[in-house]
Coordinates of C-alpha atoms and ligand atoms in Angstrom, one line a residue:
X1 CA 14.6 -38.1 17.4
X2 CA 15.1 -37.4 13.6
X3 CA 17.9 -34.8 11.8
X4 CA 16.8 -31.8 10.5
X5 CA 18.3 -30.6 7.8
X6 CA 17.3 -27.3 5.1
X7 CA 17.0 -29.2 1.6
X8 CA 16.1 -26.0 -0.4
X9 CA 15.9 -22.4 -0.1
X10 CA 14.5 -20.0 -2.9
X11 CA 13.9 -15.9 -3.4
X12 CA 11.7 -14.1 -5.2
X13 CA 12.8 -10.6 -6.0
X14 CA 10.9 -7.7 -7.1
X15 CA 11.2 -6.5 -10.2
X16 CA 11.4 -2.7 -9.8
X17 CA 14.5 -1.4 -8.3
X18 CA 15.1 2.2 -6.8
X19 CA 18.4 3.1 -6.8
X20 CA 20.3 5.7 -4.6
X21 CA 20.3 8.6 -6.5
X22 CA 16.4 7.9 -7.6
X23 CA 15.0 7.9 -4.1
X24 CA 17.6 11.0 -2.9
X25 CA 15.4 12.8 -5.9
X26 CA 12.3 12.2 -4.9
X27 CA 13.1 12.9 -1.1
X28 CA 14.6 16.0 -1.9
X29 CA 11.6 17.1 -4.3
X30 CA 9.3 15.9 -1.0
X31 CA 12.0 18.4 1.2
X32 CA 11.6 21.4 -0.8
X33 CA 7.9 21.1 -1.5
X34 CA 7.3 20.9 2.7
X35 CA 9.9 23.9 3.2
X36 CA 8.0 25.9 0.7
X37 CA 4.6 25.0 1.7
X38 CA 5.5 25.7 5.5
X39 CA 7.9 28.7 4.7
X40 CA 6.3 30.9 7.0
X41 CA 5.7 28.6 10.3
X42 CA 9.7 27.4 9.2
X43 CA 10.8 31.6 9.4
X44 CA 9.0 31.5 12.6
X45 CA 10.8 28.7 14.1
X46 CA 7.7 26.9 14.5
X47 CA 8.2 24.1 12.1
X48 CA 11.9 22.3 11.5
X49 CA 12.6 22.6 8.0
X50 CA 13.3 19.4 6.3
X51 CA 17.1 18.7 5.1
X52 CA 18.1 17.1 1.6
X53 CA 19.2 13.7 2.0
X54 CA 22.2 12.8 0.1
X55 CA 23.4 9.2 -2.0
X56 CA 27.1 9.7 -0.2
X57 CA 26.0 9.3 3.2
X58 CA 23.9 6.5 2.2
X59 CA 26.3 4.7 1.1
X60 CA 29.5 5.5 3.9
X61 CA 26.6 4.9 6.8
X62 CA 24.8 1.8 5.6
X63 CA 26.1 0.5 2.6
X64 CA 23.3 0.1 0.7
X65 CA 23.2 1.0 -2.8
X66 CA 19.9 0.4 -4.0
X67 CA 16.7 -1.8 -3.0
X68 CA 13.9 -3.5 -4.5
X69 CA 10.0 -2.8 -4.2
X70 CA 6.9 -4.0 -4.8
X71 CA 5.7 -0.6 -6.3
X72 CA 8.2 2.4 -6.8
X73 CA 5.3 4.9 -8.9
X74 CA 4.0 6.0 -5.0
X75 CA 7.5 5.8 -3.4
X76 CA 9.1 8.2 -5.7
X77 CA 6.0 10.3 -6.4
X78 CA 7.0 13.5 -4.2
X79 CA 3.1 13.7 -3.3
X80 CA 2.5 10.5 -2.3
X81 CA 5.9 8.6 -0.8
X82 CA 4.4 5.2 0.1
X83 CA 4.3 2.0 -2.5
X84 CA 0.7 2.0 -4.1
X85 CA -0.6 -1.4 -3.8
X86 CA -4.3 -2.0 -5.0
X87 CA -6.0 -3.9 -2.6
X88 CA -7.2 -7.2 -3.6
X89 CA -10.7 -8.7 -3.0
X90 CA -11.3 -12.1 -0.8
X91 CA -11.4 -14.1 -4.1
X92 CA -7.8 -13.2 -5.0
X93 CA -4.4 -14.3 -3.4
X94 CA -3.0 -11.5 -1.1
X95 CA -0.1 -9.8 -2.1
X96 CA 1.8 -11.8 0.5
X97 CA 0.8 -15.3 -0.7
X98 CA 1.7 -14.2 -4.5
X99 CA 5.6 -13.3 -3.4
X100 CA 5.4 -16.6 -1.4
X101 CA 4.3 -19.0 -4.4
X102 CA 7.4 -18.0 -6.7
X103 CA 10.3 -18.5 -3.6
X104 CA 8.3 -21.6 -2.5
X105 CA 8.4 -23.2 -5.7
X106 CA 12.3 -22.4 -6.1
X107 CA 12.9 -24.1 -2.8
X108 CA 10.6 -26.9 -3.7
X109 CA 12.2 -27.3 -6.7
X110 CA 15.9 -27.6 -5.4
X111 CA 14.4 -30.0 -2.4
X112 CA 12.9 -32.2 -5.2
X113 CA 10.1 -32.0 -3.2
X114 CA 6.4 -31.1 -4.6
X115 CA 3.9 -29.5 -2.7
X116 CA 1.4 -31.8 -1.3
X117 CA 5.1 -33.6 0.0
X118 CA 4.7 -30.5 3.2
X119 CA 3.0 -30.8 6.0
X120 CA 3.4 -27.5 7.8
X121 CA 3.9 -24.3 6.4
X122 CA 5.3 -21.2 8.8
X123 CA 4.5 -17.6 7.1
X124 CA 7.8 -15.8 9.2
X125 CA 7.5 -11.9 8.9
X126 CA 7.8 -8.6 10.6
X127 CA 4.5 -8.0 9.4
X128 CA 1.1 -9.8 8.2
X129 CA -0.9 -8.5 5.6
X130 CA -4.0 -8.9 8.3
X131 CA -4.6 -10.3 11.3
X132 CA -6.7 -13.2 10.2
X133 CA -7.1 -16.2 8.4
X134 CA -3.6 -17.0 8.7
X135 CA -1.4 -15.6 5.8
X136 CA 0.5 -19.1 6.1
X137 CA -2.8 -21.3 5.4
X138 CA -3.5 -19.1 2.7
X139 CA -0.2 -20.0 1.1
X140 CA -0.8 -23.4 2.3
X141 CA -4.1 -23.1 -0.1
X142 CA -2.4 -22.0 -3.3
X143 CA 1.0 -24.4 -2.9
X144 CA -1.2 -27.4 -2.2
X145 CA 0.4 -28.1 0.6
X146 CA -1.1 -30.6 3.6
X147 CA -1.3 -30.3 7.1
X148 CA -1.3 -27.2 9.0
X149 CA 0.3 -23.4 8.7
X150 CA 0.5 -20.7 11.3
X151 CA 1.9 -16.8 11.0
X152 CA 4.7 -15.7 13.1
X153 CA 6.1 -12.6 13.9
X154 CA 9.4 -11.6 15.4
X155 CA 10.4 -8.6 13.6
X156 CA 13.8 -9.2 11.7
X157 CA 14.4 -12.9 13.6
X158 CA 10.8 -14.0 12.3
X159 CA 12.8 -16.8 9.7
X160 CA 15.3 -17.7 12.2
X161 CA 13.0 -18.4 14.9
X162 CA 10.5 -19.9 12.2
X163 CA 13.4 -22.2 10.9
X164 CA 13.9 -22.9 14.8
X165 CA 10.4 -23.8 15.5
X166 CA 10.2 -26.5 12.5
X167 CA 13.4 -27.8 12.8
X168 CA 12.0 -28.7 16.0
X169 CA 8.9 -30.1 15.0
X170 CA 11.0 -32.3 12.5
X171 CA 13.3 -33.6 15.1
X172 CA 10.2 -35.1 17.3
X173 CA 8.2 -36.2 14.1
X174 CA 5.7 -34.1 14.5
X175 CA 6.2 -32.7 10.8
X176 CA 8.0 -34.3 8.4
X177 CA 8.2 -31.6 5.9
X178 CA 8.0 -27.7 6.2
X179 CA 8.3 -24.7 4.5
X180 CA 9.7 -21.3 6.2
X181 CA 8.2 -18.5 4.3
X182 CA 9.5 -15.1 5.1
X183 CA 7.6 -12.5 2.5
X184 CA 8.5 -8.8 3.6
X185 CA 7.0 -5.8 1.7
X186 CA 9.4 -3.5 4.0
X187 CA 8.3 -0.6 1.8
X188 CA 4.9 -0.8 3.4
X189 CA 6.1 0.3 7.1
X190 CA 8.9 2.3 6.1
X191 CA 8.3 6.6 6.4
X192 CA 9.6 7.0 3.2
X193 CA 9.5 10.8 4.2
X194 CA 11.9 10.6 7.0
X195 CA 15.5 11.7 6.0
X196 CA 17.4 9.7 8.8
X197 CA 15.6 6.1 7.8
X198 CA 14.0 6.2 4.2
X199 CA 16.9 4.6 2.7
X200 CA 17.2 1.3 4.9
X201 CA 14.5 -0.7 3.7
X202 CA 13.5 -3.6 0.4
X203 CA 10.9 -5.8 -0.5
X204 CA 11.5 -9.7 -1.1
X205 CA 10.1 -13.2 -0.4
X206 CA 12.5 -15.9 0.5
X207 CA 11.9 -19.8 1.6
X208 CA 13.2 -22.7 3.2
X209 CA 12.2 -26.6 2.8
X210 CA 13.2 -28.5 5.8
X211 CA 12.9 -32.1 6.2
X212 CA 14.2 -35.3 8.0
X213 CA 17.8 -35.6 6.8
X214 CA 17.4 -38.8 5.9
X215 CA 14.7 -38.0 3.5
X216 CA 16.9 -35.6 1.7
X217 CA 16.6 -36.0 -2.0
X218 CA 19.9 -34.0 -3.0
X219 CA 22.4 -31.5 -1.3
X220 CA 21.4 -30.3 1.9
X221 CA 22.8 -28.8 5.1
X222 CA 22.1 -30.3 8.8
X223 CA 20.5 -28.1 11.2
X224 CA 22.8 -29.1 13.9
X225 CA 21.4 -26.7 16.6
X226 CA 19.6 -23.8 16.9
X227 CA 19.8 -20.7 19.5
X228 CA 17.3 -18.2 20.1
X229 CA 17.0 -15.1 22.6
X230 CA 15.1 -11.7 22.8
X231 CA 15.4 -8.6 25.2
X232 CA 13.2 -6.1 25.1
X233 CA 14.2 -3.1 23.6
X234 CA 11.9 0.1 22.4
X235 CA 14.7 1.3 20.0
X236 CA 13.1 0.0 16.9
X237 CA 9.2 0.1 17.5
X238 CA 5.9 0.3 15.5
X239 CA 2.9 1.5 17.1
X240 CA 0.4 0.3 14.4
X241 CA -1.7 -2.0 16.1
X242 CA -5.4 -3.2 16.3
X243 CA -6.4 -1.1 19.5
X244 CA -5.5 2.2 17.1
X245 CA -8.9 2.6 16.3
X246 CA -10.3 2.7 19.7
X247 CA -7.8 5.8 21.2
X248 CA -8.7 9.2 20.9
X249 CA -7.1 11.3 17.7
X250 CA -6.0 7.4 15.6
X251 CA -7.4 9.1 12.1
X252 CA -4.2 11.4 12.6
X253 CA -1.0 10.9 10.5
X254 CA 1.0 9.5 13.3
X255 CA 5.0 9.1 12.7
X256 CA 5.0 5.7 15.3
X257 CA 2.4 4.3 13.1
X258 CA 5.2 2.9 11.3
X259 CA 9.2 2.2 12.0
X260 CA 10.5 4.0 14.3
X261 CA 14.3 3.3 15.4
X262 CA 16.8 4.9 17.3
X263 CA 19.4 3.9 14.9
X264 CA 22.7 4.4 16.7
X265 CA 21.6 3.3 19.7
X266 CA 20.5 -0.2 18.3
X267 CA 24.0 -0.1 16.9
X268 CA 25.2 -0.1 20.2
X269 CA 23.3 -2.0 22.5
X270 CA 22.9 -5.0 19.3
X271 CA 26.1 -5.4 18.5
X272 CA 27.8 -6.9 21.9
X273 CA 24.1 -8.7 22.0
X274 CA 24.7 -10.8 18.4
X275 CA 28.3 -11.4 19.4
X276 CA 27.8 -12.9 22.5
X277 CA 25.0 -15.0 21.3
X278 CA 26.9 -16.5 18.5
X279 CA 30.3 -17.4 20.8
X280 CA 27.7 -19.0 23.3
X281 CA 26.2 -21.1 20.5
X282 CA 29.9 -21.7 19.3
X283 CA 30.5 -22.6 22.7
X284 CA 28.1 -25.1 23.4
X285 CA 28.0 -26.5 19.5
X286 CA 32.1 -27.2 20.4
X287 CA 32.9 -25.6 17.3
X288 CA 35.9 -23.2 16.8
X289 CA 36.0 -19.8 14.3
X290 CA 38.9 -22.2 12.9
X291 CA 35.8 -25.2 11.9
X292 CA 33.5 -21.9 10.7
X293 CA 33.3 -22.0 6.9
X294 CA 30.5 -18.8 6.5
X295 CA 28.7 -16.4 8.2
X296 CA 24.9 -15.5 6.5
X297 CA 24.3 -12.5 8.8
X298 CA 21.4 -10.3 8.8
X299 CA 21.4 -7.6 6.6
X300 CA 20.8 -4.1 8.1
X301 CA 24.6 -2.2 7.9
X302 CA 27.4 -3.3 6.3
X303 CA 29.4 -1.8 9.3
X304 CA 27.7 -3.6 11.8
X305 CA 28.0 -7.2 9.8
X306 CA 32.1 -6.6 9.3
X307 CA 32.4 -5.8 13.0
X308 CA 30.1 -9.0 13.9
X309 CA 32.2 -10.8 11.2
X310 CA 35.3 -9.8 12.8
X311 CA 34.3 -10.6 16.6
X312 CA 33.0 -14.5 15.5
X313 CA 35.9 -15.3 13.5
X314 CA 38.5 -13.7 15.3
X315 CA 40.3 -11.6 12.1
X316 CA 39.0 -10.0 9.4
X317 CA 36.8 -12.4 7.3
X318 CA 37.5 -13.0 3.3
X319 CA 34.4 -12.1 1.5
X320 CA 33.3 -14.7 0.4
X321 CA 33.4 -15.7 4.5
X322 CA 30.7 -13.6 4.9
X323 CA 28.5 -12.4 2.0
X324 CA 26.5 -9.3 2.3
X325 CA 23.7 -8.3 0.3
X326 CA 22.3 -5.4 1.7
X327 CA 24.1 -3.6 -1.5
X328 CA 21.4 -5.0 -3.7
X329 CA 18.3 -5.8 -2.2
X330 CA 18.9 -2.9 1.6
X331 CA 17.7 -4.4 4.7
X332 CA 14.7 -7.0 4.0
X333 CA 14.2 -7.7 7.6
X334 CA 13.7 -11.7 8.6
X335 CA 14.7 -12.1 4.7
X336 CA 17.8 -11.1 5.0
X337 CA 20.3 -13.9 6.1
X338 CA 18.1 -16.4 4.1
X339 CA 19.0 -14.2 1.0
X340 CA 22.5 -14.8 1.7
X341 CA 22.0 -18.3 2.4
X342 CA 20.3 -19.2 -0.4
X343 CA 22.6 -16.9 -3.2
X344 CA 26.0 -18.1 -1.2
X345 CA 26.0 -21.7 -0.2
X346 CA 26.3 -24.2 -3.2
X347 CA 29.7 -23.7 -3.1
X348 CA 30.5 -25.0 0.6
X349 CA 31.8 -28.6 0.8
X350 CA 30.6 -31.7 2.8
X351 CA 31.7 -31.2 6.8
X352 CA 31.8 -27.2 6.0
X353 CA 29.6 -25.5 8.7
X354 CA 28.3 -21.8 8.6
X355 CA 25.7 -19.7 10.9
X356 CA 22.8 -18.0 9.9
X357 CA 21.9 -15.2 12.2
X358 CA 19.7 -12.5 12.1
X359 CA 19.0 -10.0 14.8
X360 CA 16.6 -7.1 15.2
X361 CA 13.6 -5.4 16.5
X362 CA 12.5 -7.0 20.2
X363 CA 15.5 -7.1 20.7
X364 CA 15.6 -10.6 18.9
X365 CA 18.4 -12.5 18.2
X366 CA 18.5 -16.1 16.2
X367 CA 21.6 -18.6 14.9
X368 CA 21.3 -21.4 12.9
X369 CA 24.6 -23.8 13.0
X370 CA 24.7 -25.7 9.5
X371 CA 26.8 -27.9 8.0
X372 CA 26.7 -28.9 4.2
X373 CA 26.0 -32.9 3.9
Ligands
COA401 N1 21.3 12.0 4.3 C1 22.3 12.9 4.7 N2 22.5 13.0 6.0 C2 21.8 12.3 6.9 C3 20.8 11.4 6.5 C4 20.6 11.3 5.1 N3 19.7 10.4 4.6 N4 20.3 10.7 7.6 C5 20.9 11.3 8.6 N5 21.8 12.2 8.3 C6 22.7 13.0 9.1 C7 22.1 13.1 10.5 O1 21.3 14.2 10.6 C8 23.4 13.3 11.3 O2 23.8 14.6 11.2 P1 24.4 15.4 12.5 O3 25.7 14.6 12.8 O4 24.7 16.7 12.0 O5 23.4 15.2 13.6 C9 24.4 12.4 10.6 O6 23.9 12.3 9.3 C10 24.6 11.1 11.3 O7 23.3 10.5 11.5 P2 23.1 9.1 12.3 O8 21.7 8.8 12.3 O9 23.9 9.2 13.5 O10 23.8 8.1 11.2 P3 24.4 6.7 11.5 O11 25.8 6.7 11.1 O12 24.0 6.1 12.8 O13 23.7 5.8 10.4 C11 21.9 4.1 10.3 C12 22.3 5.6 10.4 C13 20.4 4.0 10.4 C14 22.4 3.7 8.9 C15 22.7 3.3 11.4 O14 22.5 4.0 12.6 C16 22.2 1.9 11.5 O15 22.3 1.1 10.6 N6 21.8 1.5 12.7 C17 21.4 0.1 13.0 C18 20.2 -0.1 12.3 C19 19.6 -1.5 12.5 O16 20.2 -2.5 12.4 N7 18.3 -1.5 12.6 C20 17.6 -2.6 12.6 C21 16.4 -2.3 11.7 S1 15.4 -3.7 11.6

């Protein structure tokens, strides 16, 4: 049996940003323009009328303060509210595989690694751009990478478990090197025209090169164990699947054709989940909240992270104990924790150890326990 061990991790981030008070605008431009065009059904108490959303209660519920996206034109455009991405033809990468080459390369880069070094390459997301070829062996195509790639999907846990599946695959020898490839384009199953969730969501790519520890070129961090669990939960849902076109009525704008969440209720139910799961893992790892250097967390709700944060370590954690970025980049599903991992861990010391967990749609739950070499 050989050590795994995560040897580099990399992000690529948008370059167009909507802030707060941008996509209140457009929302609110989308609100009034609905109430006027359905004034009459609206007086007859037919229709709802649609509320204005509001910056403020973005913020105090969520603490997001901006996000980034692939394209913002669509998303802001009070007629259209969905990114505009052109599709591409079979000659050109997907859109997928293009976010994946610039985090890859990052991660490569800090691993010391090149890309005909990896042998499997796991394309971990809440959604694939299609169904088939694999996303992954297409990014195995334009890295130059070797062996095999497959697509996984467990909704916000996709890099977790993904990072579970190789480091297992390294520990037999099955794989000696492998990249966990996590790009989400959030923006493209978000309802941007739904006041209660049009704020939660970003676009990003990020990566992770795992490897034999022994093989490790430079810093790395052991993966000393790895715990995964799911329950099943309808709370966050998306309808969209292949069978849509063979029901009756699938032309129809459907709201469960994309997220769908029953936001305080997953709030609920996922917070005693995530905190049980970690003190198990701690439990079984031997490893006190006195040992724990960091917590990565996933990054939905600030709230929900400081009162995860708070259960694991057993007092309020410092800061820099548990880095958020939802502020920035919103909630970038599977992304998420690996964003925090990778911006917030060259500072940890040899023998320092840190989770990364995510949690999410399933329900899924994943921790990673780490410690810096
Ligand atoms: N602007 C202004 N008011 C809004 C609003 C908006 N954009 N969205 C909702 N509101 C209103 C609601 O209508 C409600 O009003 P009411 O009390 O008069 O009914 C009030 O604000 C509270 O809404 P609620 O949905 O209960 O807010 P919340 O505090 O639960 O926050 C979330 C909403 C989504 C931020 C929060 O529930 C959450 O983060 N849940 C977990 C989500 C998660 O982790 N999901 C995983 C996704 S992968």
């Amino acid at each position: 049996m050989f050590k795994p061990a995560i040897t580099g991790s990399g992000v690529f981030t948008p370059d167009q940003i909507i802030t707060n008070d941008e996509l209140v605008v457009a929302f609110n431009a989308y609100a009034d323009r609905f109430n006027a065009e359905n004034a009459a059904a609206i007086a007859a108490g037919e229709v709802e009328a649609k509320p204005h959303s509001s910056s403020e209660f973005i913020v105090s519920a969520s603490g997001i303060e901006q996000r980034y996206v692939m394209d913002k034109t669509g998303v802001l455009d009070p007629e259209v509210m969905h990114p505009w991405l052109p599709e591409r033809s079979n000659e050109e990468p997907g859109i997928m595989t293009e976010m994946a080459m610039e985090a890859c390369g990052t991660a490569l880069a800090q691993a010391g690694r090149r890309a005909d070094d990896v042998d499997l390459v796991i394309c971990a997301a809440s959604n694939h751009e299609r169904p088939y070829p694999a996303i992954a062996i297409e990014i195995q195509k334009y890295l130059g990478a070797g062996g095999f790639a497959f697509d996984m999907n467990v909704a916000c846990s996709s890099a977790t478990f993904g990072i579970q599946a190789a480091a297992d695959m390294i520990r037999s020898g099955s794989v000696r090197c492998a990249i966990v490839v996590s790009p989400e384009i959030c923006s493209g199953h978000l309802e941007w025209r739904d006041r209660d969730c049009h704020f939660i969501f970003g676009d990003v790519c990020t990566a992770v090169v795992m490897e034999r520890a022994e093989d490790a070129r430079g810093g790395h961090f052991i993966v000393h164990s790895t715990r995964c669990a799911t329950q099943f939960s309808n709370n966050i849902r998306n309808n969209n699947g292949y069978l849509r076109r063979t029901r009756k009525g699938h032309m129809q704008d459907r709201r469960d054709m994309l997220f769908v969440q029953e936001g305080r209720k997953v709030f609920k139910e996922v917070l005693p989940l995530v905190s049980a799961h970690i003190a198990a893992h701690m439990e079984d790892a031997g490893i006190g909240a006195d040992q724990l250097r960091r917590l990565w967390l996933h990054q939905a709700n600030k709230t929900m992270n400081d009162f995860i944060g708070r259960k694991v370590m057993g007092r309020v954690p410092e800061p820099h104990e548990q880095p958020n970025i939802l502020q920035d980049y919103a909630n970038t599903s599977s992304a998420g924790s690996i964003i925090a991992f990778s911006k917030f861990s060259d500072d940890l010391e040899p023998g320092d150890k840190g989770f990364i967990c995510s949690f999410g749609a399933g329900y899924s739950v994943g921790s990673v326990l780490v410690e810096r070499a």
